[in-house]
mmCIF file of C-alpha atoms and ligand atoms in Angstrom:
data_model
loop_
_atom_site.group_PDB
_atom_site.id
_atom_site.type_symbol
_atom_site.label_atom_id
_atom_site.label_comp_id
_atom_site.label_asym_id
_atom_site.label_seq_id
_atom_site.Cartn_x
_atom_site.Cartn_y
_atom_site.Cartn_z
ATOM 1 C CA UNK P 1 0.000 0.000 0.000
ATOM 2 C CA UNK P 2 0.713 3.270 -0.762
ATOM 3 C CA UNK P 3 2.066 5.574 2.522
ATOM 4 C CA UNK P 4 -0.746 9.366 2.514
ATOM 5 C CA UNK P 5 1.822 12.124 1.850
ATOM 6 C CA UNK P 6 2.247 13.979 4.799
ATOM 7 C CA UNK P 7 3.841 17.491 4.619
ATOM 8 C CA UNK P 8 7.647 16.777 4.721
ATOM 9 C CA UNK P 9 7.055 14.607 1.505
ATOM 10 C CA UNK P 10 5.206 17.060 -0.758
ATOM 11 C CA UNK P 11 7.842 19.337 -2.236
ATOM 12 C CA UNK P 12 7.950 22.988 -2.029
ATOM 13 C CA UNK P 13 5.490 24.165 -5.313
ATOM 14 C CA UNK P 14 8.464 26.961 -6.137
ATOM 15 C CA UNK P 15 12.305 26.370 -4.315
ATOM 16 C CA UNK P 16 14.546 29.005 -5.653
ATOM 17 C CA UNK P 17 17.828 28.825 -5.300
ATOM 18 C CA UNK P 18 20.957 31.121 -5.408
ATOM 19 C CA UNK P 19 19.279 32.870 -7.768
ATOM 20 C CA UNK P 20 21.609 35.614 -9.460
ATOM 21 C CA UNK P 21 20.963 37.731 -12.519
ATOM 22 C CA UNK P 22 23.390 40.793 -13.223
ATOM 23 C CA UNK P 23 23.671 43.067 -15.527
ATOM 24 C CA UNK P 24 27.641 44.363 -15.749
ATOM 25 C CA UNK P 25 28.880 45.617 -12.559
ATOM 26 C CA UNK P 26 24.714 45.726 -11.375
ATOM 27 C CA UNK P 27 23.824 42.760 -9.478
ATOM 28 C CA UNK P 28 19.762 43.358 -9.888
ATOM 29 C CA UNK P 29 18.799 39.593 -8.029
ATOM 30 C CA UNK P 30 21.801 38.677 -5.802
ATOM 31 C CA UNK P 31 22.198 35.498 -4.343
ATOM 32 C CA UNK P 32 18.362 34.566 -3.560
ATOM 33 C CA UNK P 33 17.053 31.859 -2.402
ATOM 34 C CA UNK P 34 13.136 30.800 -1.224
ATOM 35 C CA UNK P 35 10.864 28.407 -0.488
ATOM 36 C CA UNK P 36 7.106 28.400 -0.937
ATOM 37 C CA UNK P 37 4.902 25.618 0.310
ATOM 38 C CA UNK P 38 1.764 24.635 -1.958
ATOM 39 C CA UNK P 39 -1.034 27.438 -1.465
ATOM 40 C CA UNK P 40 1.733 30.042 -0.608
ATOM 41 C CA UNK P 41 0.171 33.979 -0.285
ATOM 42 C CA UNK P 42 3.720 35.170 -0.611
ATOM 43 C CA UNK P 43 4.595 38.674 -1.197
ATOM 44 C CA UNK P 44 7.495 40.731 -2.444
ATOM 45 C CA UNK P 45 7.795 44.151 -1.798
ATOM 46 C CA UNK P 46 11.158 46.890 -1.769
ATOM 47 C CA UNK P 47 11.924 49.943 -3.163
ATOM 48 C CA UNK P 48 11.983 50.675 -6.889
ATOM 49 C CA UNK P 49 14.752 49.146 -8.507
ATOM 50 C CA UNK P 50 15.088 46.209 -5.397
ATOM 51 C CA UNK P 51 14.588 43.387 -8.092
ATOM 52 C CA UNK P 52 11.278 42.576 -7.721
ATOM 53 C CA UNK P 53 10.404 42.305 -11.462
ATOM 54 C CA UNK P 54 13.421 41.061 -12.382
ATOM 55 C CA UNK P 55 12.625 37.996 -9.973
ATOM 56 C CA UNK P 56 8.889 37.371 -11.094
ATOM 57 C CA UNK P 57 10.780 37.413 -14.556
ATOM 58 C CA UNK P 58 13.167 34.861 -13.678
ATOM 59 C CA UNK P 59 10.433 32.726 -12.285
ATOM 60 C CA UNK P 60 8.252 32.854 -15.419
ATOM 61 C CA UNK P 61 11.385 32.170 -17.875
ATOM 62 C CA UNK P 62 11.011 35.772 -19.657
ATOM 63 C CA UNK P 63 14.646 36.562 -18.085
ATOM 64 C CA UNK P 64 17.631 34.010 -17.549
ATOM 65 C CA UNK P 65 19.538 33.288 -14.262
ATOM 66 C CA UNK P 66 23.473 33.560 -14.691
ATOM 67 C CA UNK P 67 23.591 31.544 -11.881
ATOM 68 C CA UNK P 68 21.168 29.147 -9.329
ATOM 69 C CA UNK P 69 18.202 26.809 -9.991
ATOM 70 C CA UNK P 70 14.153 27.035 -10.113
ATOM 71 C CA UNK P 71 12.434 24.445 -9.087
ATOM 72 C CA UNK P 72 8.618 24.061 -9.485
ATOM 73 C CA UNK P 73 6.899 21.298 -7.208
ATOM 74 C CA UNK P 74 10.356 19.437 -7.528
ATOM 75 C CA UNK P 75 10.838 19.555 -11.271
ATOM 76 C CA UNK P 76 14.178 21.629 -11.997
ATOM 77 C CA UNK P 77 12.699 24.638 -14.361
ATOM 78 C CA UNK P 78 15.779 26.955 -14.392
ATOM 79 C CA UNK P 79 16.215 26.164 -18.872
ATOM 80 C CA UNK P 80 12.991 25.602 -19.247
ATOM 81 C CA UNK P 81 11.094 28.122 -22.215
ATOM 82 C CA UNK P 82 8.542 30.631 -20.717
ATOM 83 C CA UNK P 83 5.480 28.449 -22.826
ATOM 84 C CA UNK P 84 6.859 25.163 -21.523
ATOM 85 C CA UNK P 85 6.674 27.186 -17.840
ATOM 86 C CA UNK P 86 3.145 28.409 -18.814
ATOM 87 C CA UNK P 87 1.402 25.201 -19.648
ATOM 88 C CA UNK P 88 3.076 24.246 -16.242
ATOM 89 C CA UNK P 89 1.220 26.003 -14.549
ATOM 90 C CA UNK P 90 3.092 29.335 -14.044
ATOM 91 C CA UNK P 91 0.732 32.321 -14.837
ATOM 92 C CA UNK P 92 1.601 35.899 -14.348
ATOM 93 C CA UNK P 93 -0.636 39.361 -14.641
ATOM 94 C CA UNK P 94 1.588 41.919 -15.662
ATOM 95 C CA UNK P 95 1.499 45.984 -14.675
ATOM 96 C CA UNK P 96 0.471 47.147 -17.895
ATOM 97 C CA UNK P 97 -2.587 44.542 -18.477
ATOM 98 C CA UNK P 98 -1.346 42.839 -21.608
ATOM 99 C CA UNK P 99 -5.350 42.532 -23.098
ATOM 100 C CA UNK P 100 -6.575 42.798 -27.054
ATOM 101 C CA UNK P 101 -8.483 45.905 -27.311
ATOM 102 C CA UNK P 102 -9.817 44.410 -30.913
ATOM 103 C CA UNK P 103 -11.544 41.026 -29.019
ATOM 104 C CA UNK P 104 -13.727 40.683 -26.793
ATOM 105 C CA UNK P 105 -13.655 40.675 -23.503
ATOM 106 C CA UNK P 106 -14.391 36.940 -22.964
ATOM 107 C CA UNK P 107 -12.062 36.266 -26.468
ATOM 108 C CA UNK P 108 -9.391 37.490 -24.515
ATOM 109 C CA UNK P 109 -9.926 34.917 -21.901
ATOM 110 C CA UNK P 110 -10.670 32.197 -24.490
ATOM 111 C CA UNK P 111 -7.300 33.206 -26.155
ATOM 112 C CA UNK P 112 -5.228 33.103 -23.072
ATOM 113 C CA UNK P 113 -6.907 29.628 -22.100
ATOM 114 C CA UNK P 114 -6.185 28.173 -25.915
ATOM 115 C CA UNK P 115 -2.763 26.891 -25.564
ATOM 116 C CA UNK P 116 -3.722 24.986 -21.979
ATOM 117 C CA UNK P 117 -6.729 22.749 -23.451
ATOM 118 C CA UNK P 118 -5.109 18.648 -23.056
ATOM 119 C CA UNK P 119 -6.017 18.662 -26.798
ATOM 120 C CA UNK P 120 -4.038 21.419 -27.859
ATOM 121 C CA UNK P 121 -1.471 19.687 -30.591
ATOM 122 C CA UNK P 122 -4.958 18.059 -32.180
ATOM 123 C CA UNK P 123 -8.595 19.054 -32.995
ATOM 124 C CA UNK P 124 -8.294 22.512 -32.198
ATOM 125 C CA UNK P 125 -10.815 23.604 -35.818
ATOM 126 C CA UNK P 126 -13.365 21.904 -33.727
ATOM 127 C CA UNK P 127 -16.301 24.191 -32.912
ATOM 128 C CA UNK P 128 -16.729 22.185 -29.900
ATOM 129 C CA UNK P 129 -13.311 23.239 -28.782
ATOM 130 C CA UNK P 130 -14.302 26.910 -28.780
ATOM 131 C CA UNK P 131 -17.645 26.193 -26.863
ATOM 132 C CA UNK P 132 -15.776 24.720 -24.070
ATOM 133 C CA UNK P 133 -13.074 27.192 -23.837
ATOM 134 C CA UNK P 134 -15.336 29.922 -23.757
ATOM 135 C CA UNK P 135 -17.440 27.988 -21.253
ATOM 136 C CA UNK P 136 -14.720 27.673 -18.605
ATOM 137 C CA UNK P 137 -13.232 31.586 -20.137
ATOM 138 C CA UNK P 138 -17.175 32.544 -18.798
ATOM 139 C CA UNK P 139 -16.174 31.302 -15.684
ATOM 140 C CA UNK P 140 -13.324 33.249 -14.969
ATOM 141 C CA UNK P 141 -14.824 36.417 -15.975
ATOM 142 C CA UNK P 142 -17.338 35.369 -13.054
ATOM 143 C CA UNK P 143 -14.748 35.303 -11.008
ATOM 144 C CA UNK P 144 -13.513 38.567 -11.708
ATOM 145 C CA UNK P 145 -16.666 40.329 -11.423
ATOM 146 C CA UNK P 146 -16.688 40.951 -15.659
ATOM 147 C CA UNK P 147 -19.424 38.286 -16.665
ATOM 148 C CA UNK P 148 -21.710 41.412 -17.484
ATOM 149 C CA UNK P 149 -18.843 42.586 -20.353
ATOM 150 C CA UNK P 150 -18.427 39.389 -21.883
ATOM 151 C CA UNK P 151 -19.357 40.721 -25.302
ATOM 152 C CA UNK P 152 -17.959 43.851 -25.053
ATOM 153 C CA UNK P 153 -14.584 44.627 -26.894
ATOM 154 C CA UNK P 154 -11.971 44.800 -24.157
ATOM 155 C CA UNK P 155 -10.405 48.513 -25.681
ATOM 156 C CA UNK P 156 -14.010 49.488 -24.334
ATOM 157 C CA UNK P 157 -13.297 48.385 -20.370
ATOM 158 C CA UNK P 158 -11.426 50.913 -17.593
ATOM 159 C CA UNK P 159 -7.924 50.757 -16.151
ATOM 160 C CA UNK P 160 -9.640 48.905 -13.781
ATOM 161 C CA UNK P 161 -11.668 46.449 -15.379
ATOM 162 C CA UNK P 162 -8.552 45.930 -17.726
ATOM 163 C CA UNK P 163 -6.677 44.975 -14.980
ATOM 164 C CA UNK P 164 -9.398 42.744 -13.588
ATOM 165 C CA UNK P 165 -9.346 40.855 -17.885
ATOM 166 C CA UNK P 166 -5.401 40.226 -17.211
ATOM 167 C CA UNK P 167 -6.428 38.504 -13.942
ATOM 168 C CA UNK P 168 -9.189 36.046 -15.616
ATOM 169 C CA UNK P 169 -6.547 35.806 -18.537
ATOM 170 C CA UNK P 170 -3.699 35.199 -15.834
ATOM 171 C CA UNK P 171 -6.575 32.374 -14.672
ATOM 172 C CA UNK P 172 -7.468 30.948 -17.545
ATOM 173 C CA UNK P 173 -4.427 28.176 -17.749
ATOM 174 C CA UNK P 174 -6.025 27.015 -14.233
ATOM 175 C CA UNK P 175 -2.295 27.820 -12.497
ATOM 176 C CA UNK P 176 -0.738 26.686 -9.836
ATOM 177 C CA UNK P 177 1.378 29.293 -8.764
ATOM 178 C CA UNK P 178 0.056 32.621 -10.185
ATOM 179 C CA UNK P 179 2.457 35.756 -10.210
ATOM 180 C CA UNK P 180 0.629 39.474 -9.735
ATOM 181 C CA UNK P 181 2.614 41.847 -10.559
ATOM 182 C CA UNK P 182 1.135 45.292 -8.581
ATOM 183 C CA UNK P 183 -2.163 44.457 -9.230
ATOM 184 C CA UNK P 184 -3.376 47.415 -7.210
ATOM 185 C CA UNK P 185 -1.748 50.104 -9.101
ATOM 186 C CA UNK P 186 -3.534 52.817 -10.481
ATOM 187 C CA UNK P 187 -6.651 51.385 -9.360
ATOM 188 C CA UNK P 188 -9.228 53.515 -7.159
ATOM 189 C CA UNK P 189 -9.864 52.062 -3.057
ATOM 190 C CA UNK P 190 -13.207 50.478 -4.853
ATOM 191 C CA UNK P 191 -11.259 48.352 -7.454
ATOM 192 C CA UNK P 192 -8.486 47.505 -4.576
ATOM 193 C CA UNK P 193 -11.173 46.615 -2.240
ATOM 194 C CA UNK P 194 -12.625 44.595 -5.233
ATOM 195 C CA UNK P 195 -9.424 42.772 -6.276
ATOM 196 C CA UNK P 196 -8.999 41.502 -2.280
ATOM 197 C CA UNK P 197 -12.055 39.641 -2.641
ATOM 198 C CA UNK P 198 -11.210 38.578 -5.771
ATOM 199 C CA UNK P 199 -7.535 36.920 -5.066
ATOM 200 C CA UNK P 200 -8.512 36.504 -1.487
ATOM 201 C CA UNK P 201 -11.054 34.268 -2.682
ATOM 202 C CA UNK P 202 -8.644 32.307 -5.180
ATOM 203 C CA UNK P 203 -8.561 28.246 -4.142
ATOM 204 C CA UNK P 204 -5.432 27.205 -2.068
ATOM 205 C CA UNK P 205 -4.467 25.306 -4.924
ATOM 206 C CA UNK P 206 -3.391 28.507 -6.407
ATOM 207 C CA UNK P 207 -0.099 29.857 -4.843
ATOM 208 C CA UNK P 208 0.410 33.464 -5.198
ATOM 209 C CA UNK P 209 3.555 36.022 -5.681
ATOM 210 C CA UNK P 210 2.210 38.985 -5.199
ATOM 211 C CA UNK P 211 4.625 42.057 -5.653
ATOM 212 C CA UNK P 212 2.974 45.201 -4.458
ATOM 213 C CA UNK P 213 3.614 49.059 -3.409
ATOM 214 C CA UNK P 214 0.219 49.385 -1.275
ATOM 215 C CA UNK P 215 1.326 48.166 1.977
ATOM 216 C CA UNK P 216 -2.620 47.248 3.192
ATOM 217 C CA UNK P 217 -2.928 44.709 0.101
ATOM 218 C CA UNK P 218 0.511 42.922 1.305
ATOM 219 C CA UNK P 219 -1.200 42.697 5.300
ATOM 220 C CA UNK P 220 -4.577 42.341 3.856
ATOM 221 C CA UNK P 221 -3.704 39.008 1.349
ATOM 222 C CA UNK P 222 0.109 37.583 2.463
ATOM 223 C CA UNK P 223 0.448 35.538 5.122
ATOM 224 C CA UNK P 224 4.689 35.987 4.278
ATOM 225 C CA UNK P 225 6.797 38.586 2.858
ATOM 226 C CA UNK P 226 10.308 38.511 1.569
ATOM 227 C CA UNK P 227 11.636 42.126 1.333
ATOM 228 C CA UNK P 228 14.220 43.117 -0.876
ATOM 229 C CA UNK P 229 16.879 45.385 -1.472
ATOM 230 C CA UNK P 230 19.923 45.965 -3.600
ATOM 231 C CA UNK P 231 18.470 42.463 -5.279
ATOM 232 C CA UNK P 232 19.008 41.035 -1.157
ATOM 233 C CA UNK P 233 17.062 39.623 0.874
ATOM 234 C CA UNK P 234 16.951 41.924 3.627
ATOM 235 C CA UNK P 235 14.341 40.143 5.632
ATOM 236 C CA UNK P 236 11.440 37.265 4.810
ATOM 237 C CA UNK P 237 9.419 35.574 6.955
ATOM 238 C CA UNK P 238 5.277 36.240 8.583
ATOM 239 C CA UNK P 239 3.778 39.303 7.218
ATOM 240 C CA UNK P 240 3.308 40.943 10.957
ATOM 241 C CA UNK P 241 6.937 40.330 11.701
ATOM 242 C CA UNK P 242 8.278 41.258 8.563
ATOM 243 C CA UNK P 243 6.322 44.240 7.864
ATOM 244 C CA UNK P 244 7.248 45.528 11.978
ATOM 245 C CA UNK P 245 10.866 45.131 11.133
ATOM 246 C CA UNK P 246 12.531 48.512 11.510
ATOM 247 C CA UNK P 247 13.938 49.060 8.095
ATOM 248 C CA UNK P 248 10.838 48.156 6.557
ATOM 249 C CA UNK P 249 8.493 50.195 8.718
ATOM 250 C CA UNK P 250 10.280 53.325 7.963
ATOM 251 C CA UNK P 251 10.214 52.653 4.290
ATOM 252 C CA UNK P 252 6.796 52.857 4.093
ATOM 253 C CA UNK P 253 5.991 55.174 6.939
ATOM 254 C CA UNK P 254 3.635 53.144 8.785
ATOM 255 C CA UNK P 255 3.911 52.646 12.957
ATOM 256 C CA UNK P 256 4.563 48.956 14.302
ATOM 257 C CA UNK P 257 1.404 48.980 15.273
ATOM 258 C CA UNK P 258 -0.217 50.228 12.327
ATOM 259 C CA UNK P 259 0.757 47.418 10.146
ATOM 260 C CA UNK P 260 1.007 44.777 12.293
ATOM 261 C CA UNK P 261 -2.649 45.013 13.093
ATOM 262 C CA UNK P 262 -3.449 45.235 9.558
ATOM 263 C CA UNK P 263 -1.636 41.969 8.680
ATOM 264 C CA UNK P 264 -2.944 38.144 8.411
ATOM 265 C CA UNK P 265 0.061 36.283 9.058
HETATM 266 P P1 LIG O 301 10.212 48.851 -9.563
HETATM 267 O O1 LIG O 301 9.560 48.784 -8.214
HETATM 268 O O2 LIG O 301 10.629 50.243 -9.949
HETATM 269 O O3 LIG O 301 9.447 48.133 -10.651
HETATM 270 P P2 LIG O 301 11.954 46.538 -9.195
HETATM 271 O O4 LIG O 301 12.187 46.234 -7.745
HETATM 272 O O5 LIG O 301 10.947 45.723 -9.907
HETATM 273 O O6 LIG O 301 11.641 48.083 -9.387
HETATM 274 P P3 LIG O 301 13.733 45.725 -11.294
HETATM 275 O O7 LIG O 301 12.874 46.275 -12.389
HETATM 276 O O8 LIG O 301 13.768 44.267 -11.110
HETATM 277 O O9 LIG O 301 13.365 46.398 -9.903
HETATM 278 O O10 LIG O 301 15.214 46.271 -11.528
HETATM 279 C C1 LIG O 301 16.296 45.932 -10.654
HETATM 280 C C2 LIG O 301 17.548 46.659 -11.136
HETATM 281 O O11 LIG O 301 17.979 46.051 -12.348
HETATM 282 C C3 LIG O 301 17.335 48.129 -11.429
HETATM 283 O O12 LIG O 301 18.479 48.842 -11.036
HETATM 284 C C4 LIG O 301 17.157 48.162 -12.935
HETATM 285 O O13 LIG O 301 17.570 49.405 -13.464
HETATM 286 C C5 LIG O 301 18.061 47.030 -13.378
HETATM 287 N N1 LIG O 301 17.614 46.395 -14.629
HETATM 288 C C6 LIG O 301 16.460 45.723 -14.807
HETATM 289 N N2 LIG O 301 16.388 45.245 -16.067
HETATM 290 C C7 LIG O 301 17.539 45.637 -16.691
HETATM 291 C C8 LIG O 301 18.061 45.465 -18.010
HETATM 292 N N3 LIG O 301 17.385 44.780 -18.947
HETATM 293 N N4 LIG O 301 19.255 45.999 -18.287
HETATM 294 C C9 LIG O 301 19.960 46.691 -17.345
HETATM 295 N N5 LIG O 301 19.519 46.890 -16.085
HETATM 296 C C10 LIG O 301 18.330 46.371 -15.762
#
């Protein structure tokens, strides 16, 4: 028979490490390494030029290591093609929503979901093919609160509800480890207060990287933070500890108190 896997067994669903990526003399990820466990709310926050993109990119394959490994759910990643990482199970939202004004809304979705259907190589001219990507494509718009502008041609949505398409898009390959990068910017307190219902009501079986400015969304959604700087790790670990460490707190000019009672973790 067949032991249950118990925790120690199942392997992290992304283990990074020594991750290093330079550019000349400008180290912009130095030396990282971190572990997330299956259903992860993991967030990565710093000042501008820390290395947060730069990571996310490494992660999704758009950007190469010069040194380290990735490993997803125990599979070594670190040469493997951004598609290959995609149909994986790697999805990312980007901070300029990356959506087809020309489609429509739900087209967008269907278009993002195409190259994840098990019969992708074969039968894809099938009409049924289309009905049942744009059946599950319906669903994700649900989820995002845009099943009302399914028809509509995306160029016609907000900043907002754009962002909201590159989420369902972001969804539409059914990921396991989704990366978000700022998903609150430029959005007003209603779409922020929106999008934490939204991703705080994603399935644990979807492990987030969120990297994010607005302090609130990293208490409201993380349950850890890593927090970089100078592409370092300067300190990772529970959101209400890592957001009350001193460096950090002074950063974003918040009181110990003030963010630790805001955070989950
Ligand atoms: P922000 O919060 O402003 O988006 P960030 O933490 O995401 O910043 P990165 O965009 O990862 O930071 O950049 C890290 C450092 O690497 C910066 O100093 C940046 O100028 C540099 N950098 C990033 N990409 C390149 C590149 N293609 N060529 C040269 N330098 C780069």
């Amino acid at each position: 028979m067949t032991p249950a896997p118990n925790a120690a067994s199942v392997p992290p669903v992304l283990d990074l490490s020594r991750l290093t990526r330079s550019y000349g003399s400008l180290t912009a990820v130095d030396d990282i390494s971190l572990r997330l466990p299956s259903g992860a709310r993991h967030a990565v926050i710093g000042p501008n030029g820390a290395g947060k993109t730069t990571l996310l990119d490494l992660i999704a394959g758009t950007n190469r290591p010069d040194r380290g490994t990735i490993t997803l759910e125990g599979a070594d990643i670190t040469r493997t093609a951004p598609a290959r990482r995609s149909r994986l199970g790697i999805a990312r939202s980007f901070q300029q929503p990356s959506v087809i004004g020309e489609l429509s809304v739900l087209d967008n979705v269907v278009l993002a979901g195409w190259p994840h259907h098990p019969k992708r190589r074969g039968a894809w001219r099938r009409p049924s093919r289309y009905r049942q990507q744009a059946e599950s494509a319906g669903h994700h718009l649900e989820t995002v609160g845009l099943a009302d502008s399914a028809g509509r041609p995306a160029s016609a949505l907000s900043h907002g509800q754009r962002r909201m398409l590159d989420l369902a898009a972001a969804l539409a390959g059914d990921p396991r480890l989704l990366l978000l990068d700022e998903p609150a910017a430029g959005l007003t307190d209603d779409g922020i207060g929106r999008l934490l219902g939204i991703i705080g009501s994603l399935p644990e079986s979807v492990s987030i990287i969120l990297v994010e400015h607005h302090v609130e969304v990293v208490a409201q959604l993380a349950t850890t933070v890593t927090v970089l700087k100078e592409g370092r790790v300067l300190v990772t670990g529970p959101t209400r500890e890592t957001l009350a460490h001193p460096e950090v707190r002074d950063a974003y000019h918040h009181t110990a108190n003030g963010l630790a009672g805001e955070a989950r973790g």
